Amino acid sequence: MAHITSPRLRIAERIARKLAPKVRRQVGDMARQQIKGISLMPQAVEFANKMGEDIAYNLSESYPQDTLIINGKTIQEGEAGRAVWHINALGGLENLSRGDDNFYHMFSITVDGMPEEALAYDPIADHLALVVKGSGAFGMGTRLRVANKKTPENGRVHVWGNSIPDTANGADLRITDSAAADVLAVCSAKADGLVATDLPQAEALFAWLMATESGGRASKPGVKNKTFVVGNNAFYKQLAK
């Protein structure tokens, strides 16, 4: 990954890796509670909020003039014209609450309202994906490219949220409950499309930038799209109907 980086992404990666031991300990604690049959969503939400506090503390030291929006809340109001960080401190909480390891930290950065760079990190698998506008999208050590399949029939479509695409007749539908995993599946040609409902802003920005830099298309971020679509050009047109 040495050929794609930026000062902000280096900071984001350093913070994410620093948090990984805490996440792994929490996963162990929650796994023990799983045996008792306790509902773990409250613990998952509380832990995500703590992750947000840790991220805010570290970022505010490095970028005190940037705006920080963490878990949907503005934590730090920055100066006009500076970067805005859209952060999901711990995405995939449904997975965490039921003992599935498929969750992530996500950092998406905009300047003047447009996505410029983004990063997603899986603290359990130690997988990193990052993208810089104009420099390409990378994940797990390789440049990402979308598949060239033309229609949804007999393709693989990931579904996030409550959306089942009407145009997915004959498609193999997959549900991971991890928006980061879904986006990366499409951008690495392991899946052909993604249809998401009420995608969080950090994930929408990440998806748009990852898709455009890997040769695909995605719904425009920043617009209140109830349904968000990712795919190659032909697949996007079919699913966006």
Short mmCIF file of C-alpha atoms in Angstrom, two decimals:
data_model
loop_
_atom_site.label_atom_id
_atom_site.label_comp_id
_atom_site.label_asym_id
_atom_site.label_seq_id
_atom_site.Cartn_x
_atom_site.Cartn_y
_atom_site.Cartn_z
CA MET A 1 0.00 0.00 0.00
CA ALA A 2 3.04 2.28 0.09
CA HIS A 3 2.08 3.69 -3.33
CA ILE A 4 -1.18 5.22 -2.03
CA THR A 5 -1.31 7.21 1.15
CA SER A 6 -1.90 10.67 2.59
CA PRO A 7 -1.17 12.34 5.94
CA ARG A 8 -4.81 12.04 7.03
CA LEU A 9 -5.09 8.38 6.03
CA ARG A 10 -1.86 7.57 7.86
CA ILE A 11 -3.36 9.09 11.00
CA ALA A 12 -6.64 7.20 10.49
CA GLU A 13 -4.80 3.90 10.00
CA ARG A 14 -2.66 4.50 13.07
CA ILE A 15 -5.75 5.20 15.21
CA ALA A 16 -7.63 2.16 13.87
CA ARG A 17 -4.72 -0.18 14.54
CA LYS A 18 -4.26 1.32 17.99
CA LEU A 19 -7.89 0.49 18.83
CA ALA A 20 -7.66 -3.11 17.57
CA PRO A 21 -6.55 -4.70 20.89
CA LYS A 22 -9.50 -3.05 22.70
CA VAL A 23 -11.89 -4.35 20.05
CA ARG A 24 -10.51 -7.88 20.31
CA ARG A 25 -10.87 -7.86 24.10
CA GLN A 26 -14.45 -6.65 23.77
CA VAL A 27 -15.23 -9.40 21.28
CA GLY A 28 -13.91 -11.96 23.78
CA ASP A 29 -16.01 -10.50 26.60
CA MET A 30 -19.14 -10.49 24.46
CA ALA A 31 -18.50 -14.04 23.25
CA ARG A 32 -18.61 -15.21 26.87
CA GLN A 33 -21.92 -13.40 27.36
CA GLN A 34 -23.32 -15.07 24.23
CA ILE A 35 -23.29 -18.35 26.11
CA LYS A 36 -25.68 -16.90 28.68
CA GLY A 37 -28.18 -15.83 26.01
CA ILE A 38 -28.02 -12.12 26.94
CA SER A 39 -29.06 -9.48 24.37
CA LEU A 40 -25.78 -7.80 23.46
CA MET A 41 -26.93 -4.89 21.28
CA PRO A 42 -26.85 -2.39 24.19
CA GLN A 43 -23.25 -3.40 24.93
CA ALA A 44 -22.37 -3.12 21.23
CA VAL A 45 -23.81 0.41 21.01
CA GLU A 46 -22.07 1.48 24.23
CA PHE A 47 -18.77 0.11 22.96
CA ALA A 48 -19.17 1.89 19.61
CA ASN A 49 -19.70 5.17 21.48
CA LYS A 50 -16.52 4.57 23.48
CA MET A 51 -14.65 3.90 20.24
CA GLY A 52 -16.00 7.21 18.96
CA GLU A 53 -14.65 9.03 22.02
CA ASP A 54 -11.22 7.48 21.53
CA ILE A 55 -11.16 8.41 17.85
CA ALA A 56 -12.31 11.97 18.57
CA TYR A 57 -9.60 12.44 21.20
CA ASN A 58 -6.84 11.25 18.87
CA LEU A 59 -8.05 13.13 15.79
CA SER A 60 -8.70 16.42 17.59
CA GLU A 61 -5.05 16.44 18.63
CA SER A 62 -3.80 15.90 15.08
CA TYR A 63 -6.42 17.98 13.22
CA PRO A 64 -7.93 20.57 15.56
CA GLN A 65 -9.13 22.70 12.62
CA ASP A 66 -11.07 19.91 10.85
CA THR A 67 -14.72 19.05 11.45
CA LEU A 68 -15.35 15.65 13.05
CA ILE A 69 -18.69 13.89 12.60
CA ILE A 70 -18.61 10.59 14.50
CA ASN A 71 -21.48 8.09 14.64
CA GLY A 72 -23.70 10.74 13.04
CA LYS A 73 -22.92 13.48 15.60
CA THR A 74 -20.77 16.57 15.11
CA ILE A 75 -18.08 16.26 17.76
CA GLN A 76 -15.81 19.08 16.60
CA GLU A 77 -16.80 22.08 14.48
CA GLY A 78 -13.87 22.97 12.27
CA GLU A 79 -12.96 25.98 10.19
CA ALA A 80 -14.57 26.78 6.83
CA GLY A 81 -12.73 25.22 3.92
CA ARG A 82 -11.09 22.56 6.05
CA ALA A 83 -11.65 18.82 5.73
CA VAL A 84 -14.73 17.15 7.22
CA TRP A 85 -14.31 13.65 8.69
CA HIS A 86 -17.36 11.37 8.48
CA ILE A 87 -16.61 8.45 10.80
CA ASN A 88 -18.42 5.29 11.77
CA ALA A 89 -16.47 4.28 14.86
CA LEU A 90 -17.74 0.71 14.65
CA GLY A 91 -19.92 -0.36 11.75
CA GLY A 92 -21.66 -3.73 11.64
CA LEU A 93 -23.04 -3.63 15.18
CA GLU A 94 -25.63 -6.30 14.40
CA ASN A 95 -22.76 -8.65 13.64
CA LEU A 96 -20.86 -7.71 16.80
CA SER A 97 -23.96 -8.23 18.96
CA ARG A 98 -24.43 -11.80 17.76
CA GLY A 99 -20.79 -12.87 17.75
CA ASP A 100 -20.03 -12.40 14.05
CA ASP A 101 -16.60 -10.85 13.43
CA ASN A 102 -17.66 -8.90 10.33
CA PHE A 103 -17.44 -5.28 11.52
CA TYR A 104 -15.16 -2.33 10.87
CA HIS A 105 -13.94 1.21 11.52
CA MET A 106 -14.64 3.68 8.70
CA PHE A 107 -13.16 7.11 7.95
CA SER A 108 -14.44 9.15 4.98
CA ILE A 109 -13.02 12.62 4.37
CA THR A 110 -14.60 15.37 2.30
CA VAL A 111 -13.28 18.76 1.21
CA ASP A 112 -15.82 21.35 0.03
CA GLY A 113 -18.46 18.63 0.25
CA MET A 114 -16.76 16.17 -2.10
CA PRO A 115 -15.18 12.84 -1.03
CA GLU A 116 -11.40 13.00 -1.30
CA GLU A 117 -10.11 9.98 0.63
CA ALA A 118 -11.44 7.15 2.76
CA LEU A 119 -10.37 4.13 4.77
CA ALA A 120 -12.04 1.04 6.22
CA TYR A 121 -10.31 -1.28 8.67
CA ASP A 122 -11.33 -4.71 9.94
CA PRO A 123 -9.75 -4.98 13.43
CA ILE A 124 -10.29 -8.74 13.69
CA ALA A 125 -8.93 -9.85 10.31
CA ASP A 126 -6.46 -6.91 10.19
CA HIS A 127 -7.69 -6.02 6.69
CA LEU A 128 -7.25 -2.48 5.38
CA ALA A 129 -8.94 -0.82 2.40
CA LEU A 130 -8.24 2.72 1.34
CA VAL A 131 -8.88 5.10 -1.52
CA VAL A 132 -7.62 8.51 -2.58
CA LYS A 133 -9.37 10.48 -5.32
CA GLY A 134 -7.39 10.22 -8.53
CA SER A 135 -5.04 7.55 -7.14
CA GLY A 136 -7.19 4.40 -7.20
CA ALA A 137 -8.77 2.09 -4.66
CA PHE A 138 -6.84 -0.62 -2.83
CA GLY A 139 -7.74 -3.46 -0.49
CA MET A 140 -5.74 -6.28 1.06
CA GLY A 141 -2.63 -5.29 -0.87
CA THR A 142 -4.06 -5.05 -4.39
CA ARG A 143 -5.64 -2.51 -6.71
CA LEU A 144 -9.42 -2.94 -6.85
CA ARG A 145 -11.48 -3.19 -10.06
CA VAL A 146 -15.19 -3.84 -10.50
CA ALA A 147 -16.47 -6.85 -12.50
CA ASN A 148 -17.54 -6.43 -16.13
CA LYS A 149 -20.83 -8.33 -15.92
CA LYS A 150 -23.60 -6.54 -17.80
CA THR A 151 -26.91 -7.57 -16.18
CA PRO A 152 -28.13 -8.63 -12.71
CA GLU A 153 -29.40 -12.01 -13.97
CA ASN A 154 -27.24 -14.81 -12.56
CA GLY A 155 -24.98 -12.24 -10.92
CA ARG A 156 -24.24 -11.75 -7.25
CA VAL A 157 -25.95 -8.81 -5.58
CA HIS A 158 -25.29 -7.81 -1.98
CA VAL A 159 -28.19 -6.35 -0.02
CA TRP A 160 -27.73 -4.06 2.98
CA GLY A 161 -30.62 -2.85 5.13
CA ASN A 162 -34.19 -3.76 4.19
CA SER A 163 -33.96 -3.41 0.41
CA ILE A 164 -34.58 -6.34 -1.94
CA PRO A 165 -34.04 -5.09 -5.52
CA ASP A 166 -36.94 -5.73 -7.93
CA THR A 167 -34.45 -5.91 -10.82
CA ALA A 168 -32.50 -8.76 -9.22
CA ASN A 169 -34.48 -11.57 -10.87
CA GLY A 170 -32.22 -14.60 -11.02
CA ALA A 171 -29.48 -12.88 -9.03
CA ASP A 172 -27.70 -14.52 -6.12
CA LEU A 173 -28.55 -12.24 -3.19
CA ARG A 174 -26.11 -12.02 -0.28
CA ILE A 175 -26.56 -10.36 3.12
CA THR A 176 -23.51 -9.71 5.31
CA ASP A 177 -24.79 -6.87 7.57
CA SER A 178 -21.44 -5.19 6.89
CA ALA A 179 -21.59 -2.23 4.50
CA ALA A 180 -17.78 -2.16 4.23
CA ALA A 181 -17.62 -5.84 3.24
CA ASP A 182 -20.41 -5.32 0.69
CA VAL A 183 -18.70 -2.34 -0.96
CA LEU A 184 -15.36 -4.13 -1.09
CA ALA A 185 -16.97 -7.24 -2.58
CA VAL A 186 -18.28 -5.16 -5.49
CA CYS A 187 -15.11 -3.14 -5.97
CA SER A 188 -12.94 -6.28 -5.99
CA ALA A 189 -15.21 -8.08 -8.53
CA LYS A 190 -16.30 -10.69 -5.95
CA ALA A 191 -19.85 -9.37 -6.34
CA ASP A 192 -21.59 -7.52 -9.16
CA GLY A 193 -23.72 -5.01 -7.30
CA LEU A 194 -24.91 -3.63 -3.98
CA VAL A 195 -28.35 -2.29 -3.12
CA ALA A 196 -28.49 -0.60 0.29
CA THR A 197 -31.26 1.08 2.25
CA ASP A 198 -30.59 4.12 4.46
CA LEU A 199 -26.82 3.78 4.16
CA PRO A 200 -24.98 5.91 6.78
CA GLN A 201 -23.18 8.95 5.40
CA ALA A 202 -19.66 7.69 6.13
CA GLU A 203 -20.42 4.46 4.26
CA ALA A 204 -22.08 6.28 1.35
CA LEU A 205 -19.04 8.50 0.87
CA PHE A 206 -16.73 5.48 1.12
CA ALA A 207 -18.84 3.52 -1.37
CA TRP A 208 -18.98 6.33 -3.91
CA LEU A 209 -15.25 7.00 -3.84
CA MET A 210 -14.29 3.30 -3.83
CA ALA A 211 -16.62 2.58 -6.75
CA THR A 212 -15.53 5.49 -8.92
CA GLU A 213 -11.84 4.77 -8.29
CA SER A 214 -12.27 1.07 -9.12
CA GLY A 215 -14.02 1.71 -12.42
CA GLY A 216 -17.62 1.52 -11.22
CA ARG A 217 -20.49 3.79 -10.25
CA ALA A 218 -22.46 4.54 -7.10
CA SER A 219 -25.38 6.72 -6.09
CA LYS A 220 -24.41 10.30 -5.40
CA PRO A 221 -23.44 10.82 -1.74
CA GLY A 222 -24.77 13.80 0.14
CA VAL A 223 -28.20 13.35 -1.43
CA LYS A 224 -30.92 11.79 0.72
CA ASN A 225 -31.05 8.56 -1.27
CA LYS A 226 -33.25 6.05 0.51
CA THR A 227 -31.78 3.39 -1.79
CA PHE A 228 -28.06 3.45 -2.57
CA VAL A 229 -26.66 1.45 -5.48
CA VAL A 230 -23.09 0.37 -6.33
CA GLY A 231 -21.91 -1.55 -9.42
CA ASN A 232 -20.19 -1.24 -12.78
CA ASN A 233 -21.74 1.15 -15.29
CA ALA A 234 -24.19 -1.31 -16.87
CA PHE A 235 -25.06 -3.02 -13.60
CA TYR A 236 -25.56 0.34 -11.88
CA LYS A 237 -28.09 1.41 -14.53
CA GLN A 238 -30.07 -1.80 -14.08
CA LEU A 239 -30.13 -1.69 -10.28
CA ALA A 240 -30.73 2.07 -10.07
CA LYS A 241 -34.11 1.62 -11.78
#
